[in-house]
Tab-separated table of N, CA and C in Angstrom:
chain	number	residue	atom	x	y	z
A	1	UNK	N	10.738	-18.330	7.719
A	1	UNK	CA	9.475	-16.936	7.752
A	1	UNK	C	9.207	-17.115	9.130
A	2	UNK	N	8.752	-15.815	9.621
A	2	UNK	CA	8.181	-15.387	11.260
A	2	UNK	C	7.038	-15.502	11.067
A	3	UNK	N	6.436	-16.103	11.986
A	3	UNK	CA	5.008	-15.964	12.184
A	3	UNK	C	4.254	-15.143	13.045
A	4	UNK	N	3.951	-14.090	12.469
A	4	UNK	CA	3.539	-12.847	13.423
A	4	UNK	C	1.790	-13.156	13.618
A	5	UNK	N	1.722	-12.595	14.958
A	5	UNK	CA	0.094	-12.298	15.127
A	5	UNK	C	-0.355	-11.587	14.737
A	6	UNK	N	-1.825	-11.018	14.613
A	6	UNK	CA	-2.622	-9.804	14.185
A	6	UNK	C	-3.158	-9.044	15.487
A	7	UNK	N	-3.062	-7.884	15.352
A	7	UNK	CA	-4.218	-7.397	16.391
A	7	UNK	C	-5.047	-6.199	15.454
A	8	UNK	N	-6.405	-5.918	15.727
A	8	UNK	CA	-7.179	-5.031	15.280
A	8	UNK	C	-7.439	-3.759	15.897
A	9	UNK	N	-6.962	-2.403	15.412
A	9	UNK	CA	-7.369	-1.217	16.230
A	9	UNK	C	-8.858	-0.869	15.333
A	10	UNK	N	-9.574	-0.612	16.040
A	10	UNK	CA	-10.791	-0.289	15.371
A	10	UNK	C	-10.977	1.388	15.014
A	11	UNK	N	-10.352	2.046	15.439
A	11	UNK	CA	-10.472	3.810	15.337
A	11	UNK	C	-9.289	4.471	15.391
A	12	UNK	N	-8.997	5.096	14.840
A	12	UNK	CA	-7.600	5.904	14.711
A	12	UNK	C	-7.206	6.526	16.064
A	13	UNK	N	-8.234	7.004	17.018
A	13	UNK	CA	-7.985	7.376	18.492
A	13	UNK	C	-7.579	6.345	19.198
A	14	UNK	N	-7.726	5.222	18.994
A	14	UNK	CA	-7.892	4.130	20.186
A	14	UNK	C	-6.030	4.000	20.579
A	15	UNK	N	-5.972	3.825	21.826
A	15	UNK	CA	-4.710	3.643	22.498
A	15	UNK	C	-4.605	2.055	22.661
A	16	UNK	N	-5.706	1.344	22.459
A	16	UNK	CA	-5.298	-0.081	22.532
A	16	UNK	C	-6.065	-0.683	21.174
A	17	UNK	N	-5.550	-2.310	20.858
A	17	UNK	CA	-6.121	-2.723	19.679
A	17	UNK	C	-5.999	-4.254	20.360
A	18	UNK	N	-7.242	-4.656	19.892
A	18	UNK	CA	-7.750	-6.501	20.142
A	18	UNK	C	-6.755	-7.306	19.340
A	19	UNK	N	-6.025	-7.982	20.025
A	19	UNK	CA	-5.478	-9.782	19.617
A	19	UNK	C	-5.755	-10.643	19.500
A	20	UNK	N	-6.152	-10.910	17.595
A	20	UNK	CA	-6.937	-11.586	17.272
A	20	UNK	C	-6.181	-13.176	17.784
A	21	UNK	N	-5.167	-13.436	17.969
A	21	UNK	CA	-4.774	-14.542	18.579
A	21	UNK	C	-3.794	-14.539	19.237
A	22	UNK	N	-3.864	-15.306	20.605
A	22	UNK	CA	-2.866	-15.226	21.647
A	22	UNK	C	-1.562	-15.155	21.345
A	23	UNK	N	-0.781	-14.159	21.807
A	23	UNK	CA	0.648	-13.578	21.707
A	23	UNK	C	1.411	-13.747	23.091
A	24	UNK	N	2.838	-14.254	22.829
A	24	UNK	CA	3.301	-14.437	23.687
A	24	UNK	C	4.623	-13.043	23.824
A	25	UNK	N	5.208	-12.901	24.889
A	25	UNK	CA	6.128	-11.988	25.091
A	25	UNK	C	6.843	-12.167	24.201
A	26	UNK	N	7.653	-10.810	23.322
A	26	UNK	CA	7.933	-10.529	22.685
A	26	UNK	C	8.104	-10.831	21.338
A	27	UNK	N	6.770	-11.289	20.890
A	27	UNK	CA	6.348	-11.444	19.560
A	27	UNK	C	6.302	-10.327	19.075
A	28	UNK	N	6.013	-10.330	17.533
A	28	UNK	CA	5.538	-9.313	16.752
A	28	UNK	C	4.358	-9.319	16.669
A	29	UNK	N	3.510	-8.418	16.625
A	29	UNK	CA	1.988	-8.367	16.068
A	29	UNK	C	1.912	-7.348	14.791
A	30	UNK	N	1.142	-7.912	13.682
A	30	UNK	CA	1.178	-7.005	12.805
A	30	UNK	C	-0.152	-6.304	13.486
A	31	UNK	N	-0.745	-4.677	13.178
A	31	UNK	CA	-1.629	-4.191	13.313
A	31	UNK	C	-2.391	-3.781	12.147
A	32	UNK	N	-3.389	-3.948	12.390
A	32	UNK	CA	-4.671	-3.805	10.968
A	32	UNK	C	-5.278	-2.764	11.328
A	33	UNK	N	-6.730	-2.448	10.985
A	33	UNK	CA	-7.406	-1.624	10.817
A	33	UNK	C	-7.161	-0.179	10.794
A	34	UNK	N	-7.704	0.868	11.708
A	34	UNK	CA	-7.582	1.780	11.392
A	34	UNK	C	-6.736	2.944	11.987
A	35	UNK	N	-5.078	2.260	11.958
A	35	UNK	CA	-4.260	2.835	13.145
A	35	UNK	C	-3.308	3.263	11.720
A	36	UNK	N	-2.065	4.099	12.531
A	36	UNK	CA	-0.956	4.258	11.679
A	36	UNK	C	0.514	3.120	11.846
A	37	UNK	N	0.213	3.040	12.838
A	37	UNK	CA	1.265	1.913	13.226
A	37	UNK	C	1.182	0.594	12.340
A	38	UNK	N	2.054	-0.013	12.025
A	38	UNK	CA	1.590	-1.404	11.165
A	38	UNK	C	2.333	-2.442	12.160
A	39	UNK	N	2.878	-2.482	13.238
A	39	UNK	CA	3.361	-3.368	13.821
A	39	UNK	C	3.515	-2.983	15.289
A	40	UNK	N	3.750	-3.886	16.428
A	40	UNK	CA	3.896	-3.678	17.823
A	40	UNK	C	4.728	-5.240	18.608
A	41	UNK	N	5.352	-4.861	19.632
A	41	UNK	CA	6.257	-5.917	19.911
A	41	UNK	C	5.339	-6.332	21.226
A	42	UNK	N	4.711	-6.973	21.837
A	42	UNK	CA	4.209	-7.827	22.583
A	42	UNK	C	5.486	-7.452	24.034
A	43	UNK	N	4.965	-6.907	25.059
A	43	UNK	CA	5.771	-7.390	26.251
A	43	UNK	C	5.558	-8.149	27.242
A	44	UNK	N	4.659	-8.681	26.913
A	44	UNK	CA	3.654	-9.169	27.786
A	44	UNK	C	2.582	-10.288	27.177
A	45	UNK	N	2.587	-11.495	27.547
A	45	UNK	CA	1.494	-12.626	26.728
A	45	UNK	C	-0.019	-11.993	27.091
A	46	UNK	N	-0.709	-11.886	26.230
A	46	UNK	CA	-1.726	-11.119	25.774
A	46	UNK	C	-2.503	-12.489	25.068
A	47	UNK	N	-3.693	-12.577	25.726
A	47	UNK	CA	-4.594	-13.838	25.760
A	47	UNK	C	-5.655	-13.379	24.177
A	48	UNK	N	-6.119	-14.219	23.374
A	48	UNK	CA	-6.598	-14.482	22.362
A	48	UNK	C	-8.097	-13.343	22.752
A	49	UNK	N	-8.268	-12.368	21.861
A	49	UNK	CA	-9.574	-11.620	21.978
A	49	UNK	C	-9.241	-10.332	23.157
A	50	UNK	N	-8.031	-9.828	23.496
A	50	UNK	CA	-7.930	-9.282	24.608
A	50	UNK	C	-7.243	-8.116	23.921
A	51	UNK	N	-6.849	-6.737	24.929
A	51	UNK	CA	-6.396	-5.656	24.524
A	51	UNK	C	-4.640	-5.569	24.793
A	52	UNK	N	-4.193	-4.690	23.254
A	52	UNK	CA	-2.827	-4.469	23.761
A	52	UNK	C	-2.632	-2.972	23.916
A	53	UNK	N	-2.042	-2.314	24.563
A	53	UNK	CA	-1.783	-0.659	24.670
A	53	UNK	C	-0.893	-0.582	23.303
A	54	UNK	N	-1.280	0.596	22.868
A	54	UNK	CA	-0.323	1.048	21.521
A	54	UNK	C	0.560	1.704	21.749
A	55	UNK	N	0.624	2.505	23.163
A	55	UNK	CA	1.633	3.258	23.177
A	55	UNK	C	1.634	3.270	25.018
A	56	UNK	N	2.179	4.251	25.812
A	56	UNK	CA	2.545	3.930	27.012
A	56	UNK	C	1.415	4.911	27.796
A	57	UNK	N	0.383	4.436	28.428
A	57	UNK	CA	-0.616	4.513	28.729
A	57	UNK	C	-0.484	4.719	30.486
A	58	UNK	N	-0.359	6.386	31.322
A	58	UNK	CA	-0.024	6.509	32.507
A	58	UNK	C	-1.443	5.946	33.313
A	59	UNK	N	-1.230	5.782	34.679
A	59	UNK	CA	-2.180	5.415	35.520
A	59	UNK	C	-3.170	7.025	35.735
A	60	UNK	N	-4.148	6.302	35.818
A	60	UNK	CA	-5.191	7.406	35.615
A	60	UNK	C	-6.074	7.898	33.920
A	61	UNK	N	-4.996	7.343	33.037
A	61	UNK	CA	-5.333	7.634	31.797
A	61	UNK	C	-6.873	7.139	30.986
A	62	UNK	N	-7.369	7.617	30.163
A	62	UNK	CA	-8.463	7.131	29.484
A	62	UNK	C	-7.953	6.089	28.543
A	63	UNK	N	-8.856	4.833	28.768
A	63	UNK	CA	-8.731	3.091	27.882
A	63	UNK	C	-9.306	3.981	26.736
A	64	UNK	N	-8.871	3.855	25.702
A	64	UNK	CA	-9.716	4.286	24.274
A	64	UNK	C	-9.996	3.323	23.283
A	65	UNK	N	-11.353	2.851	23.287
A	65	UNK	CA	-11.109	1.606	22.157
A	65	UNK	C	-12.474	2.434	21.258
A	66	UNK	N	-12.886	2.070	19.953
A	66	UNK	CA	-14.380	2.074	19.161
A	66	UNK	C	-14.149	3.805	19.008
A	67	UNK	N	-12.830	4.464	19.411
A	67	UNK	CA	-12.793	5.856	19.462
A	67	UNK	C	-13.652	6.809	20.418
A	68	UNK	N	-13.875	5.994	21.588
A	68	UNK	CA	-14.807	6.377	22.983
A	68	UNK	C	-13.676	6.161	24.133
A	69	UNK	N	-13.715	6.424	25.396
A	69	UNK	CA	-13.458	6.239	26.777
A	69	UNK	C	-14.248	4.887	26.699
A	70	UNK	N	-13.870	3.743	27.184
A	70	UNK	CA	-14.167	2.700	28.095
A	70	UNK	C	-13.669	2.636	29.151
A	71	UNK	N	-12.670	3.101	29.469
A	71	UNK	CA	-11.988	2.546	31.133
A	71	UNK	C	-11.048	3.658	31.462
A	72	UNK	N	-10.355	3.579	32.522
A	72	UNK	CA	-9.174	4.169	33.115
A	72	UNK	C	-8.010	3.299	33.639
A	73	UNK	N	-7.319	3.660	33.350
A	73	UNK	CA	-6.020	2.829	33.711
A	73	UNK	C	-5.697	2.616	35.365
A	74	UNK	N	-5.668	2.205	35.840
A	74	UNK	CA	-5.311	1.840	37.622
A	74	UNK	C	-3.975	1.876	37.846
A	75	UNK	N	-3.114	1.750	36.438
A	75	UNK	CA	-1.671	1.805	36.996
A	75	UNK	C	-0.922	1.872	35.851
A	76	UNK	N	0.538	1.918	35.428
A	76	UNK	CA	0.776	2.813	34.133
A	76	UNK	C	0.597	1.065	33.517
A	77	UNK	N	0.796	1.479	32.408
A	77	UNK	CA	0.870	0.422	31.310
A	77	UNK	C	1.732	0.628	30.394
A	78	UNK	N	2.595	-0.153	30.071
A	78	UNK	CA	3.884	-0.224	29.038
A	78	UNK	C	3.096	-0.215	27.326
A	79	UNK	N	4.027	0.221	26.699
A	79	UNK	CA	3.442	0.072	25.196
A	79	UNK	C	3.930	-1.683	25.172
A	80	UNK	N	2.749	-1.850	24.549
A	80	UNK	CA	2.857	-3.784	24.016
A	80	UNK	C	2.302	-4.524	25.325
A	81	UNK	N	1.798	-3.937	26.371
A	81	UNK	CA	1.599	-4.807	27.327
A	81	UNK	C	-0.097	-4.931	27.363
A	82	UNK	N	-0.644	-6.414	27.963
A	82	UNK	CA	-1.831	-6.501	28.269
A	82	UNK	C	-2.831	-5.559	28.775
A	83	UNK	N	-3.545	-5.208	28.457
A	83	UNK	CA	-4.832	-4.427	29.189
A	83	UNK	C	-5.589	-4.837	29.201
A	84	UNK	N	-6.141	-5.371	30.602
A	84	UNK	CA	-7.436	-5.781	31.077
A	84	UNK	C	-7.451	-5.560	32.523
A	85	UNK	N	-8.314	-6.016	33.172
A	85	UNK	CA	-8.687	-5.832	34.901
A	85	UNK	C	-7.866	-5.581	35.400
A	86	UNK	N	-6.810	-5.988	35.708
A	86	UNK	CA	-5.862	-5.992	36.484
A	86	UNK	C	-5.390	-4.882	36.562
A	87	UNK	N	-5.034	-3.796	35.217
A	87	UNK	CA	-4.555	-2.707	34.964
A	87	UNK	C	-5.390	-1.592	34.577
A	88	UNK	N	-6.536	-1.662	34.606
A	88	UNK	CA	-7.760	-1.072	34.110
A	88	UNK	C	-9.260	-0.853	34.772
A	89	UNK	N	-10.156	0.112	34.790
A	89	UNK	CA	-11.314	-0.108	35.770
A	89	UNK	C	-12.269	0.299	34.259
A	90	UNK	N	-13.519	-0.267	34.473
A	90	UNK	CA	-14.278	0.447	33.089
A	90	UNK	C	-14.965	1.415	33.930
A	91	UNK	N	-15.225	2.231	33.053
A	91	UNK	CA	-16.173	3.229	33.189
A	91	UNK	C	-17.659	3.057	32.727
A	92	UNK	N	-18.271	1.913	32.600
A	92	UNK	CA	-19.223	1.586	31.996
A	92	UNK	C	-20.241	0.337	33.333
A	93	UNK	N	-19.173	-0.545	33.549
A	93	UNK	CA	-19.438	-1.471	34.710
A	93	UNK	C	-18.481	-1.577	35.668
A	94	UNK	N	-19.263	-0.672	36.807
A	94	UNK	CA	-18.591	-0.260	38.052
A	94	UNK	C	-18.079	-1.710	38.848
A	95	UNK	N	-18.881	-2.730	38.722
A	95	UNK	CA	-18.627	-4.048	38.906
A	95	UNK	C	-17.530	-4.798	38.144
A	96	UNK	N	-16.741	-4.083	37.547
A	96	UNK	CA	-15.882	-4.848	36.762
A	96	UNK	C	-14.612	-5.244	37.503
A	97	UNK	N	-14.536	-4.129	38.865
A	97	UNK	CA	-13.236	-4.392	39.518
A	97	UNK	C	-13.440	-5.338	40.719
A	98	UNK	N	-14.598	-6.189	40.646
A	98	UNK	CA	-14.857	-7.492	41.357
A	98	UNK	C	-14.708	-8.537	40.429
A	99	UNK	N	-14.405	-8.821	39.447
A	99	UNK	CA	-14.412	-10.078	38.469
A	99	UNK	C	-13.255	-10.562	38.488
A	100	UNK	N	-13.090	-11.787	38.349
A	100	UNK	CA	-11.735	-12.349	38.693
A	100	UNK	C	-10.849	-12.229	36.730
A	101	UNK	N	-9.857	-11.874	36.864
A	101	UNK	CA	-9.321	-11.158	35.800
A	101	UNK	C	-9.416	-12.669	35.132
A	102	UNK	N	-8.821	-13.969	35.298
A	102	UNK	CA	-9.115	-15.261	33.927
A	102	UNK	C	-10.363	-15.518	33.565
A	103	UNK	N	-11.177	-15.772	34.732
A	103	UNK	CA	-12.351	-16.248	34.472
A	103	UNK	C	-13.595	-15.526	34.025
A	104	UNK	N	-13.437	-14.156	34.452
A	104	UNK	CA	-14.554	-12.839	34.940
A	104	UNK	C	-15.539	-13.277	36.144
A	105	UNK	N	-15.709	-14.262	36.654
A	105	UNK	CA	-16.786	-14.371	37.633
A	105	UNK	C	-16.544	-13.534	38.800
A	106	UNK	N	-17.349	-13.272	39.166
A	106	UNK	CA	-17.462	-12.486	40.590
A	106	UNK	C	-16.846	-12.882	41.268
A	107	UNK	N	-16.077	-12.369	42.046
A	107	UNK	CA	-15.439	-12.458	43.187
A	107	UNK	C	-16.115	-11.705	44.755
A	108	UNK	N	-17.133	-10.913	44.316
A	108	UNK	CA	-17.778	-10.381	45.329
A	108	UNK	C	-19.096	-10.860	45.755
A	109	UNK	N	-18.933	-12.364	45.139
A	109	UNK	CA	-20.428	-13.174	45.604
A	109	UNK	C	-20.185	-14.420	45.863
A	110	UNK	N	-20.681	-14.794	46.881
A	110	UNK	CA	-20.627	-15.948	47.679
A	110	UNK	C	-21.445	-17.343	47.064
A	111	UNK	N	-21.373	-17.868	46.556
A	111	UNK	CA	-22.159	-19.108	45.919
A	111	UNK	C	-22.355	-20.445	46.831
A	112	UNK	N	-23.648	-20.832	47.387
A	112	UNK	CA	-23.592	-21.794	48.059
A	112	UNK	C	-24.324	-22.859	47.580
């Protein structure tokens, strides 16, 4: 029996879902929540708690989660890809573009 990962789509308008367990490239992810689609394939590795694109998102398009716009794509994002600071910018936190992708630590602040 194949081990499927799970992602949660909060609102039917969302174009991203949250992966509840780390997914590897090529793994099937079962979609739960308020969406119409029931499965998606990860085309990149996606860390636990991060977003997966539910469809192709063009650079400049809105990222929608909770049924509202949370950011904008800064690059083309293929369906099934990891959606994070390397391909999007928050519209709520302008400093997000200065944070390390893996740790979330500010890259524009020098600590001594």
